Coordinates of C-alpha atoms and ligand atoms in Angstrom, one line a residue:
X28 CA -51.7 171.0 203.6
X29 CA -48.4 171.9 205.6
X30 CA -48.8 173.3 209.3
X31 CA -46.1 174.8 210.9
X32 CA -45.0 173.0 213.5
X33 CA -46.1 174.3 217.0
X34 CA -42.7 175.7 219.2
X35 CA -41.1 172.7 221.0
X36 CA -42.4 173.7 224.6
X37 CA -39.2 174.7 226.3
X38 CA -38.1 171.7 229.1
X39 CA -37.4 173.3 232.6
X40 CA -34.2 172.8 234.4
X41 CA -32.5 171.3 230.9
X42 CA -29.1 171.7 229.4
X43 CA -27.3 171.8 226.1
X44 CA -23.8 172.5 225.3
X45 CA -21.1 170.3 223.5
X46 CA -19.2 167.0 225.2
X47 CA -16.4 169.5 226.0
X48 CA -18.2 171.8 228.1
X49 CA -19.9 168.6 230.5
X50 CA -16.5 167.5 231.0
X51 CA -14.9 170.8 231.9
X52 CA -17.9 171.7 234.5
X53 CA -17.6 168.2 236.0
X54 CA -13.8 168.6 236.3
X55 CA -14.3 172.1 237.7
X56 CA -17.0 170.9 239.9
X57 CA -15.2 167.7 241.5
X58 CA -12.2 170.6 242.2
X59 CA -14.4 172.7 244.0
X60 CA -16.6 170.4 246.0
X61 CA -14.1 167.0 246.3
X62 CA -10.5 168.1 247.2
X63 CA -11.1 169.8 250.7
X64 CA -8.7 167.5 252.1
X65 CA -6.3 168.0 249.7
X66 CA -6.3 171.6 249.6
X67 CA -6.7 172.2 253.9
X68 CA -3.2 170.1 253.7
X69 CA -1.9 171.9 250.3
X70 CA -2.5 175.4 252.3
X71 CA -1.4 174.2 255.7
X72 CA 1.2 176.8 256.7
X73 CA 0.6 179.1 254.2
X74 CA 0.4 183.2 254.5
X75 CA -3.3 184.5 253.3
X76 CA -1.6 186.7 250.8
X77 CA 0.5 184.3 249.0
X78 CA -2.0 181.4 250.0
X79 CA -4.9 182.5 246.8
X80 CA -2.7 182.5 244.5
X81 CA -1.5 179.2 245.1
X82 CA -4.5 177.8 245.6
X83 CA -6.3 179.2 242.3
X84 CA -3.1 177.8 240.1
X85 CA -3.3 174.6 241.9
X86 CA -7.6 174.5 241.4
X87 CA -7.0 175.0 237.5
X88 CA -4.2 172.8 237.1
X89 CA -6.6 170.2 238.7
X90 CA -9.3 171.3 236.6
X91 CA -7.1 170.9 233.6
X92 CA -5.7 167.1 234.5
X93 CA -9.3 165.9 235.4
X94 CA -10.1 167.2 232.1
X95 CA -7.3 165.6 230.9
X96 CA -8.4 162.7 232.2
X97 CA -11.9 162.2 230.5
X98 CA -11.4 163.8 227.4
X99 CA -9.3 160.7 225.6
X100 CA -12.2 158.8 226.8
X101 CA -15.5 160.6 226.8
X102 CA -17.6 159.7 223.0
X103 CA -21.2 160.7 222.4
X104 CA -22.2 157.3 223.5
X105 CA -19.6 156.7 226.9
X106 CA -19.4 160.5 228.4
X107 CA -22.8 159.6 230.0
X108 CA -22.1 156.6 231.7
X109 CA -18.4 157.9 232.6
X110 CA -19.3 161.0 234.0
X111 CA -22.4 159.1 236.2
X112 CA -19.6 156.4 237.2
X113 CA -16.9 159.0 238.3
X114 CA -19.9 161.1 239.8
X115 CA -20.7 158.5 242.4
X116 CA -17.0 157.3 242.9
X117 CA -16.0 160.4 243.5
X118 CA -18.4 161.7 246.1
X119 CA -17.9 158.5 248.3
X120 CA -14.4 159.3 248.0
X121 CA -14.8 163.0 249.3
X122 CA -16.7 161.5 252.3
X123 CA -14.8 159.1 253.3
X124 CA -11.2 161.3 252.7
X125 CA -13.4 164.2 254.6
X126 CA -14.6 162.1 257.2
X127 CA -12.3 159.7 258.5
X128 CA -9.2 161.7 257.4
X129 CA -8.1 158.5 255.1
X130 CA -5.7 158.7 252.2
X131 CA -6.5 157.1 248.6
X132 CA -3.5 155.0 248.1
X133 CA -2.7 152.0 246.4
X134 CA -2.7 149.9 249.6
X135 CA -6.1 151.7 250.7
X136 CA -7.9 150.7 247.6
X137 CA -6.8 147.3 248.1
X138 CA -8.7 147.2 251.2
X139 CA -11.6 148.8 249.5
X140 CA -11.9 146.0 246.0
X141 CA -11.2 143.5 248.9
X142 CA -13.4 144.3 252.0
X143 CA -16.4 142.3 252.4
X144 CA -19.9 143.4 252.1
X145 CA -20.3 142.5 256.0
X146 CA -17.4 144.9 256.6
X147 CA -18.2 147.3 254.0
X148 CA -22.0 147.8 255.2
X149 CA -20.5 149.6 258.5
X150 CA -19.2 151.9 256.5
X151 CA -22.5 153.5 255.2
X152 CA -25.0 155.6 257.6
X153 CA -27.1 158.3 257.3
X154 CA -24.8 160.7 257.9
X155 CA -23.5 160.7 254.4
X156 CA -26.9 161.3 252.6
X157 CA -26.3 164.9 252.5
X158 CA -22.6 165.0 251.4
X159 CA -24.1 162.0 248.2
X160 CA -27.1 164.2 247.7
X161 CA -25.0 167.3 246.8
X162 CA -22.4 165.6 245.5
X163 CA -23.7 162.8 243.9
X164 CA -27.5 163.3 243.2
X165 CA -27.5 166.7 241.8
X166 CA -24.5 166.2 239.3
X167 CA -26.2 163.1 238.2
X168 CA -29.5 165.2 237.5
X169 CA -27.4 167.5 235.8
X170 CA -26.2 165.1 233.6
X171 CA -29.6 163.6 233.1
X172 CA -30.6 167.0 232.0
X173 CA -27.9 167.5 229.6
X174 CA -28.8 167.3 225.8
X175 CA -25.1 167.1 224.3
X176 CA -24.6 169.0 220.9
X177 CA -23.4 167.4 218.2
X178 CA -21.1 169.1 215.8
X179 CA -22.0 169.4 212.3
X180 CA -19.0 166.9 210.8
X181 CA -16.5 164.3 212.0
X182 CA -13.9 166.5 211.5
X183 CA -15.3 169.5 213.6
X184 CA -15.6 167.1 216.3
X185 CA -12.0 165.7 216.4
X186 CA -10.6 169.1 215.4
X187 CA -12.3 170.8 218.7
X188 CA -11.6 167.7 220.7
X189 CA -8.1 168.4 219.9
X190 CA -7.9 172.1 220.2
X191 CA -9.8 171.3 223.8
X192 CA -7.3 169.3 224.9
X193 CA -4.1 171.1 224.0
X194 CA -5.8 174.2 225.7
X195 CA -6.0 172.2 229.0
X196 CA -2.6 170.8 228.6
X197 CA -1.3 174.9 228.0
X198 CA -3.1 175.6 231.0
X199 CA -2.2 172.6 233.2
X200 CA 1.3 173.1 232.4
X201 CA 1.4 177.2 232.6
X202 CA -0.8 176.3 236.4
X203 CA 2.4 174.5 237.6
X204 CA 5.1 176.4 236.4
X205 CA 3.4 179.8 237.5
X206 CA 4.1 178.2 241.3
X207 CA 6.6 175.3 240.3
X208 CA 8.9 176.3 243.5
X209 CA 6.5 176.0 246.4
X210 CA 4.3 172.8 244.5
X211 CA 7.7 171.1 244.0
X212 CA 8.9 171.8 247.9
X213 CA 4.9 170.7 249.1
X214 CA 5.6 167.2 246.8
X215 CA 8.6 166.6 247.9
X216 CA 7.8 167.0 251.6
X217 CA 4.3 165.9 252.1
X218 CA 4.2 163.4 249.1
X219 CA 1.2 161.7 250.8
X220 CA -0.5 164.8 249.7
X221 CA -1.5 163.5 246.0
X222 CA -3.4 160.6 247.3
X223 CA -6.1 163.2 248.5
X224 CA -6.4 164.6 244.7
X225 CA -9.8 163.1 243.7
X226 CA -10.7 161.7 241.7
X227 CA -7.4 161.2 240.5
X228 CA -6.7 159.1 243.9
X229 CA -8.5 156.5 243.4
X230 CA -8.1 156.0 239.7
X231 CA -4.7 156.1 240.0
X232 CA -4.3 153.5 243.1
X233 CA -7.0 150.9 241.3
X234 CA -5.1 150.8 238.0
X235 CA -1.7 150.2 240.3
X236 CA -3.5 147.7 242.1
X237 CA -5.0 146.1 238.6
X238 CA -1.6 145.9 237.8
X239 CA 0.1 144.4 240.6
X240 CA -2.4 141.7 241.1
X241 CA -2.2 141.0 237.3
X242 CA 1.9 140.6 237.6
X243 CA 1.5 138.8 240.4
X244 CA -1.6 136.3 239.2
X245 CA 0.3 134.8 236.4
X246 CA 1.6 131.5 237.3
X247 CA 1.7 130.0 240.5
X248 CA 3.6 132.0 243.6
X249 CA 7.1 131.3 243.8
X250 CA 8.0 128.6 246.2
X251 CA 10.0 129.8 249.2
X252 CA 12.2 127.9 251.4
X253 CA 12.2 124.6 249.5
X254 CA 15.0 123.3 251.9
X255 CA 12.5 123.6 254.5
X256 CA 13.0 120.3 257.0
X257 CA 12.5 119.1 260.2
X258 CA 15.2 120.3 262.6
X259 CA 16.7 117.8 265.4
X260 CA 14.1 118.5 267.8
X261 CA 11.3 118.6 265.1
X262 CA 12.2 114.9 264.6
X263 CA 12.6 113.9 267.7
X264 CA 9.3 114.8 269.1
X265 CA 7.4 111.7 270.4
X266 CA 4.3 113.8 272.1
X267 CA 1.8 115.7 269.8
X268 CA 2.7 119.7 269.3
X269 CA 0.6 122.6 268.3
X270 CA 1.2 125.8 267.7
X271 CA -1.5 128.2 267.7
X272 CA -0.7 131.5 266.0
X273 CA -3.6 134.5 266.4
X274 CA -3.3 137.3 264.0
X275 CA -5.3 140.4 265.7
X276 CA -7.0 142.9 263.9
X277 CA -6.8 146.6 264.6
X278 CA -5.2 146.1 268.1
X279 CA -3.7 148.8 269.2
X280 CA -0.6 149.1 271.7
X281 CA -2.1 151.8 273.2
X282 CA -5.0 150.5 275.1
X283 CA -3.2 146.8 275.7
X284 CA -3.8 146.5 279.8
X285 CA -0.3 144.7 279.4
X286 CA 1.2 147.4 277.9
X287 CA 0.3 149.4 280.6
X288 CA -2.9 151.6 279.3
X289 CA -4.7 152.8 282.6
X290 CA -7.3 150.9 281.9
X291 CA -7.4 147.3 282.9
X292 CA -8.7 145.8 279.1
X293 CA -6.9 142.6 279.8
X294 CA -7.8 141.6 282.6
X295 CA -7.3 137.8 282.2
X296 CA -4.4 137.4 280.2
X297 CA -3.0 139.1 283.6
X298 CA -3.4 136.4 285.8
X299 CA -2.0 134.0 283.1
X300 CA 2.0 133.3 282.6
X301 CA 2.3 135.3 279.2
X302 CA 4.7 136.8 278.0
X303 CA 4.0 140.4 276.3
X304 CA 5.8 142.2 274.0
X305 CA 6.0 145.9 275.0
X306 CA 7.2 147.8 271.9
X307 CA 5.9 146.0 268.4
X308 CA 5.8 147.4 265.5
X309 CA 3.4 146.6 262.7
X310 CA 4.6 145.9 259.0
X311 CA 1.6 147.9 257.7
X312 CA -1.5 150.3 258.6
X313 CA -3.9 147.4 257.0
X314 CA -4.7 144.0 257.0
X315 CA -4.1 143.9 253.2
X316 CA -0.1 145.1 253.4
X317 CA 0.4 143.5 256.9
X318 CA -1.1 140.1 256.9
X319 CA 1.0 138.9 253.8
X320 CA 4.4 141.0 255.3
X321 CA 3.7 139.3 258.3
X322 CA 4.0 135.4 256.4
X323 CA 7.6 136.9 254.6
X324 CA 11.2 136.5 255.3
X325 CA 11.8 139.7 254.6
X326 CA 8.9 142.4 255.4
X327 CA 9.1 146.2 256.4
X328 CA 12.9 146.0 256.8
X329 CA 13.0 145.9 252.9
X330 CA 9.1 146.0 251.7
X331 CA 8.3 144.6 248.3
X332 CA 4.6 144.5 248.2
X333 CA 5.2 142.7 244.4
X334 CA 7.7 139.8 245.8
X335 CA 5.6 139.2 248.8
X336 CA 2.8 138.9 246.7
X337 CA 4.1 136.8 244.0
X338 CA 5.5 134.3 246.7
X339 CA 4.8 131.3 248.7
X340 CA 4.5 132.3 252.9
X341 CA 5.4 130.9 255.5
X342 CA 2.7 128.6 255.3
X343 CA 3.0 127.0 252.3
X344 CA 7.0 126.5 253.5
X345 CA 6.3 124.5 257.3
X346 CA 3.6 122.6 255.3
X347 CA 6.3 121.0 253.0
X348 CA 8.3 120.3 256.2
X349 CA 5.9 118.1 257.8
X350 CA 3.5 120.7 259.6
X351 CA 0.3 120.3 259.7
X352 CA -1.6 124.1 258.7
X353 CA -4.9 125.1 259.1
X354 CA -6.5 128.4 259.1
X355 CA -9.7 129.3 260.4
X356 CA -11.3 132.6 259.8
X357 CA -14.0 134.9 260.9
X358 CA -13.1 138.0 259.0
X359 CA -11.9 138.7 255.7
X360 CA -9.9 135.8 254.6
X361 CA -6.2 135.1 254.1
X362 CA -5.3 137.4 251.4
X363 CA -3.9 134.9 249.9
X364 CA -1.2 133.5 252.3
X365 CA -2.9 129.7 252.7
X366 CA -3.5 129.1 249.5
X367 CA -3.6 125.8 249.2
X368 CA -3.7 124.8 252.7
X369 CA -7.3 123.9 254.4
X370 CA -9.1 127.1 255.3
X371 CA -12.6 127.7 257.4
X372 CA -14.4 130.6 257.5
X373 CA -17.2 131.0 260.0
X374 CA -18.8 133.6 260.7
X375 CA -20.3 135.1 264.1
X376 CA -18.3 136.2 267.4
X377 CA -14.5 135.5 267.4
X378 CA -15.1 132.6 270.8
X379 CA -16.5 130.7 267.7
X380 CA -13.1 129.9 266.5
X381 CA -12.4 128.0 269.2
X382 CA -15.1 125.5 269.1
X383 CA -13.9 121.9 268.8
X384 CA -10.5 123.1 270.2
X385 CA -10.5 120.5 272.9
X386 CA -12.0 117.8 270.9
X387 CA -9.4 118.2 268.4
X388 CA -6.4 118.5 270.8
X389 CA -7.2 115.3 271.9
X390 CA -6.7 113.5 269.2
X391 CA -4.1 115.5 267.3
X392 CA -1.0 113.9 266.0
X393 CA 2.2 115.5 264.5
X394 CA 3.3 119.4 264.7
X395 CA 0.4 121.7 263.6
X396 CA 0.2 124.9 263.6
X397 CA -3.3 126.3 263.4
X398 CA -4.2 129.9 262.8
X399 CA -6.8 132.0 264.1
X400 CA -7.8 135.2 262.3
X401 CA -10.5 137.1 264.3
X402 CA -12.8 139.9 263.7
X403 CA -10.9 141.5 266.8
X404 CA -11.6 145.3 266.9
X405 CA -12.3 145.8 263.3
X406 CA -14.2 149.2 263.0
X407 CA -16.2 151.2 262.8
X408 CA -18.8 149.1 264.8
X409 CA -16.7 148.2 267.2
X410 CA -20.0 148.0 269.2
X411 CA -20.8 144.8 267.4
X412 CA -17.7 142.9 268.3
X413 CA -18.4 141.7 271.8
X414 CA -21.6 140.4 273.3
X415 CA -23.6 142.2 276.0
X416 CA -22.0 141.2 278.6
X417 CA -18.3 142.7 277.4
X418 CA -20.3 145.7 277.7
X419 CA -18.0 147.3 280.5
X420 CA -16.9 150.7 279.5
X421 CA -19.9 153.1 279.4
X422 CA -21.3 154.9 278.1
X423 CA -20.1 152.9 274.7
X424 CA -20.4 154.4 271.0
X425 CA -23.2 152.6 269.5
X426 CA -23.7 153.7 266.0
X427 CA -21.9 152.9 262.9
X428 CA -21.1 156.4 262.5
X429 CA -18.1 157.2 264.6
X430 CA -18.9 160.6 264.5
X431 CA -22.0 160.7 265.9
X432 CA -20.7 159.8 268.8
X433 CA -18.1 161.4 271.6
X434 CA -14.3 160.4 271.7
X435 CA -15.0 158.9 275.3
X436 CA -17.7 157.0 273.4
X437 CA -15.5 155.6 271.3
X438 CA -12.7 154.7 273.9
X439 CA -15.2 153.0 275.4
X440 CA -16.3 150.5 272.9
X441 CA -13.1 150.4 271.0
X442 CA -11.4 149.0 275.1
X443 CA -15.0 146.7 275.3
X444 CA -13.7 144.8 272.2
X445 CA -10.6 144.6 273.7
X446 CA -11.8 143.5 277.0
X447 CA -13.3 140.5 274.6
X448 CA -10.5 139.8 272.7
X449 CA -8.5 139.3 276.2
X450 CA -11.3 136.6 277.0
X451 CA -10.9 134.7 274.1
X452 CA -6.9 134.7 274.4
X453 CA -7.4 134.1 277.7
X454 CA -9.8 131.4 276.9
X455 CA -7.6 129.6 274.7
X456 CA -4.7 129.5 277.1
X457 CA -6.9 127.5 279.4
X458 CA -7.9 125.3 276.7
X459 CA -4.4 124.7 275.5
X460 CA -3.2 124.4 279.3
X461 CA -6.3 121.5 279.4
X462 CA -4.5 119.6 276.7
X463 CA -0.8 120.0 278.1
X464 CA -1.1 116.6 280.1
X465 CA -0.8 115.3 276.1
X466 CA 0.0 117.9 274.1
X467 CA 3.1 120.7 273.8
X468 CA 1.3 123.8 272.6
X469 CA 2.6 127.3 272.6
X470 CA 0.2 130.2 271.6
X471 CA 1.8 133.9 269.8
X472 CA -1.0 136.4 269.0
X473 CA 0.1 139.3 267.6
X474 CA -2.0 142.4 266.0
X475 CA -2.0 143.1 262.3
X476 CA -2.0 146.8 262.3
X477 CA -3.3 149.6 265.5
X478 CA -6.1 152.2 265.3
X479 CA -6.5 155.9 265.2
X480 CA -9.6 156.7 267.8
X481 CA -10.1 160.5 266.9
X482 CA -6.3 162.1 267.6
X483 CA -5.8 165.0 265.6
X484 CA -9.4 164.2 264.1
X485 CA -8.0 160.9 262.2
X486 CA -10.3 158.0 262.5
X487 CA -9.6 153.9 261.5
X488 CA -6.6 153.1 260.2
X489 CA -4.7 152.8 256.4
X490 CA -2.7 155.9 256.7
X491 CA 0.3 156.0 254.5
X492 CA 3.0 153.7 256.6
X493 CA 5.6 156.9 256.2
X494 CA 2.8 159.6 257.7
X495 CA 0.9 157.1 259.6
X496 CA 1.0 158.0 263.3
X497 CA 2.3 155.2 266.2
X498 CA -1.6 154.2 267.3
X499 CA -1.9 153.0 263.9
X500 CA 1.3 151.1 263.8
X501 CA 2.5 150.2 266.9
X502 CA 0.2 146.5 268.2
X503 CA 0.2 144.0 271.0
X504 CA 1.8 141.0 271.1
X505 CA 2.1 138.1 273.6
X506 CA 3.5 134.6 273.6
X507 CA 2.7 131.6 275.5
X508 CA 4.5 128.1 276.2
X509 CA 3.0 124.9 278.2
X510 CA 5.8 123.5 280.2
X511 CA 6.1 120.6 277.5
X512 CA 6.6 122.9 275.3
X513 CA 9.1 125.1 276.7
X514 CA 11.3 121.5 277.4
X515 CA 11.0 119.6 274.5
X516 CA 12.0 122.7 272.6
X517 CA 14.6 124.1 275.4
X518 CA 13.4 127.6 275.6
X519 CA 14.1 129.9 278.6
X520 CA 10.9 131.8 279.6
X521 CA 12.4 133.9 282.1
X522 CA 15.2 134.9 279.1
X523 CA 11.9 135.3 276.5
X524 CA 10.5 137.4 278.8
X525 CA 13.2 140.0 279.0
X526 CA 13.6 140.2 275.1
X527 CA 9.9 140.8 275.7
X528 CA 11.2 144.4 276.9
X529 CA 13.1 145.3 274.1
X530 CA 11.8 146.7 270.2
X531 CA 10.3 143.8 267.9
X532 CA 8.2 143.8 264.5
X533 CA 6.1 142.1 262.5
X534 CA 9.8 141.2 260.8
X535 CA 10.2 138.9 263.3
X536 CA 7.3 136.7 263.1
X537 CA 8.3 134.7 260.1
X538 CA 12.0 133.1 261.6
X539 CA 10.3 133.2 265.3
X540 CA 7.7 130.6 264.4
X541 CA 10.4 128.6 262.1
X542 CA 11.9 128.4 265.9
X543 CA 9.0 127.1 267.6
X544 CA 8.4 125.0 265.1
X545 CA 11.7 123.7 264.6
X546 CA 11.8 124.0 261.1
X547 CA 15.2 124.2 259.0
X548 CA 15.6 126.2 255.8
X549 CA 18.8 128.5 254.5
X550 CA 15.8 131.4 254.9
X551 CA 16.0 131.5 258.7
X552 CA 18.1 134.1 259.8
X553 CA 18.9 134.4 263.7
X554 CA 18.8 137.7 263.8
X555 CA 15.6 137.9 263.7
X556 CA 14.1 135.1 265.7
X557 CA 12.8 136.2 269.1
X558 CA 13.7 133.0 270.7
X559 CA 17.3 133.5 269.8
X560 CA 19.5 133.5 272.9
X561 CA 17.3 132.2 274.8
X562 CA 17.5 128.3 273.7
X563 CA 19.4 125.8 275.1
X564 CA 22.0 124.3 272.4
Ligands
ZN72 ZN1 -6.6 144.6 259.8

């Protein structure tokens, strides 16, 4: 006997509609809730009247191109997983963009596939659990809600899928020409702008970077500077000679005590002879563009992120000459430019990279040249870059969340890491200066890239190089020579120290340590040696 089937009792807080419509709600909905940034800047300027309409053509051309976006990919069996992926990409974008006033571009998402989870883990608080639970949680229980509604043939389905996307197309492309003269003027001048589009950003900038690193993967690097050989004095050295080169991190200019900031954040590298650089300027806003531009012949002056990439660095070059390289590490790693060469990576404060210092420079032979890469002021914690006793500026910011805490806050901890940094430098110096009764050494530290601490509400660092504002790009950098050293390689301090006054870049690291080290290659170019002039024939 047949019953009728009782009524399917009706599901609360459940969905149904066709692929088509999820994807044109979640591209709607990332325009409305992920592109503050973009939009604040998009407006900047602008007269209310004029300023609505612009702004509703630009929010359904955005709609249209995320929709563009997903419909080539989204199938009965992937739009779930998509969407969910997207969902949670895209709301840590919007935070971080909203937050710390960063922009998505190719070079930023570098730094995000590349940062380590010790770095990374500073980067998540509390704070953000509202923004993920709007943004992020109730999409996702949208989506877990959503029955999707199969058409009744193939056909139906590729023929709607179709129709679907030429409509978006039409409206993408009526969107922009409606306001094609003030879209094309904002693009032109603030071109930076697009790398706050979410989550079109970030998509865009990871497959760019996917590309990049797979041109530049294939094959080994190209060698550079295979002529490289030891010069005159290179040969002629009978006493052991060491240079130590320290690349900073997220030093800024600004608050250098020997760059005159008010405050006194170096206050032992002041009672040592060094020499500091007044007015440097960094090759990028991030460790991932500047540390590898700062290895190159050629850097800023003519950037090619794919040939500096694809080649050898200086490194691999003074090795072949004789030199003796080592890198040691507390942060992230080389990006690359030892390959090859021995690396240690240690973790804890950055005084642990000079343990076994002394030891070692007494029983070094040969030219080295050994590189320290600190932690130095990396942020946001910079709270957790100094021990207790560095804790000097009060009250200090610390919580993980910069925003939590006051700009003076801030200052404070950001100038206590510096204050730490100057001790380890400082530190180093003495040990060198231990050693100079046996060994020429000569120290250059220079920072990779500066900081923004809250001006005009920008936070961190990894602006666009052409936007990015001087605290993010303009960094410290000092030299130091033992006697020996200065002799054996007939450099004029008092002359270094007056070039000291004058501009100098990241540009000029590469041909300035080919100086001290006395090595010779057809890549050196005077012009951009620090040292130049001030060497006796
Ligand atoms: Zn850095």
């Amino acid at each position: 006997m047949l019953h009728a089937l009782p009524p399917a009792p009706r599901r609360r807080f459940a969905f149904s509609a066709r692929i088509e419509t999820l994807l044109l709600a979640t591209s709607l909905f990332w325009v409305l809730v992920a592109n503050r940034s973009f939009f604040a800047g998009a407006l900047e300027g602008r007269a209310p009247a004029s300023g609505w309409g612009f702004a509703a053509a630009l929010g359904l051309a955005l709609t249209a191109l995320n929709f563009l976006l997903l419909a080539p990919l989204a199938t009965r069996w992937t739009v779930k997983p998509l969407l969910a992926l997207l969902v949670v990409g895209t709301a840590f974008a919007s935070w971080y963009i909203g937050h710390y006033g960063i922009y998505l571009d190719p070079s930023m998402m570098r730094n995000v596939v590349r940062t380590d989870w010790r770095e990374a883990s500073e980067l998540f608080g509390w704070a953000m659990l509202p923004h993920l639970a709007l943004t992020a949680l109730l999409p996702l229980l949208v989506l877990w809600r959503w029955t999707i509604v199969r058409p009744r043939s193939w056909l139906r389905a590729a023929t709607y899928r179709a129709a679907s996307i030429a409509l978006a197309l039409a409206a993408f492309v009526g969107a922009v020409l409606a306001v094609y003269q003030p879209l094309a003027s904002l693009m032109r001048n603030r071109t930076e702008l697009r790398y706050l589009i979410t989550p079109g950003n970030y998509l865009w900038s990871l497959a760019v970077v996917a590309g990049l690193d797979t041109r530049t993967a294939t094959g080994p690097k190209r060698p550079i500077g295979v002529d490289a050989a030891p010069g005159p004095r290179f040969a002629a050295r009978t006493r052991p000679t060491v240079l130590v080169l320290v690349v900073g991190e997220t030093a800024r200019a600004a608050n250098w005590g020997l760059n005159g900031y008010a405050r006194q954040t170096t206050p032992e590298l002041a009672q040592l002879p060094v020499i500091a650089f007044s007015d440097v300027t960094a090759c990028g806003t991030n460790t991932e563009v500047s540390l590898p531009c700062m290895f190159a012949p050629v850097g800023r002056r003519d950037y090619d992120e794919a040939r500096i990439r694809g080649s050898e660095s200086l490194l691999q070059m003074v090795a072949r000459a004789g030199v003796g390289v080592r890198w040691r590490d507390n942060q992230s790693g080389c990006k690359g430019v030892c390959d090859g060469l021995p690396a240690e990576q240690l973790a804890g404060l950055d005084e642990g990279l000079l343990d076994g210092l002394g030891p070692w420079l007494r029983r070094v032979q040969g030219t080295q040249l050994l590189v320290l890469h600190p932690l130095g002021n990396h942020g946001p914690a910079y709270f957790r870059r100094y021990p207790a006793a560095f804790k000097r500026f009060v009250p200090a910011c610390e919580n993980d969340d910069l925003q939590r805490c006051t700009r003076e806050q801030i200052v404070n901890a950001y100038d206590n890491a510096l204050l730490y940094t100057d001790h380890v430098l400082a530190a180093l110096v003495r040990t060198l200066q231990a050693a100079s009764p046996q060994v020429d050494s000569a120290l250059v530290f220079v920072s990779d890239h500066g900081e923004s601490l809250g001006e005009n509400n920008l936070f961190l660092h990894g602006l666009p190089y052409s936007i990015a504002p001087d605290v993010q790009k303009k960094v410290p950098m000092l030299v130091w020579l033992s006697d020996g050293f200065a002799a054996a390689n007939g450099i004029d301090r008092d002359c270094l120290r007056r070039r000291a006054a004058e501009p100098a870049s990241h540009d000029h690291l590469f041909h300035t340590l080919l100086a001290l080290l006395d090595v010779h290659s057809a890549l050196y170019d005077a012009r951009w040696d620090l040292t130049h002039g001030c060497r006796a024939p």
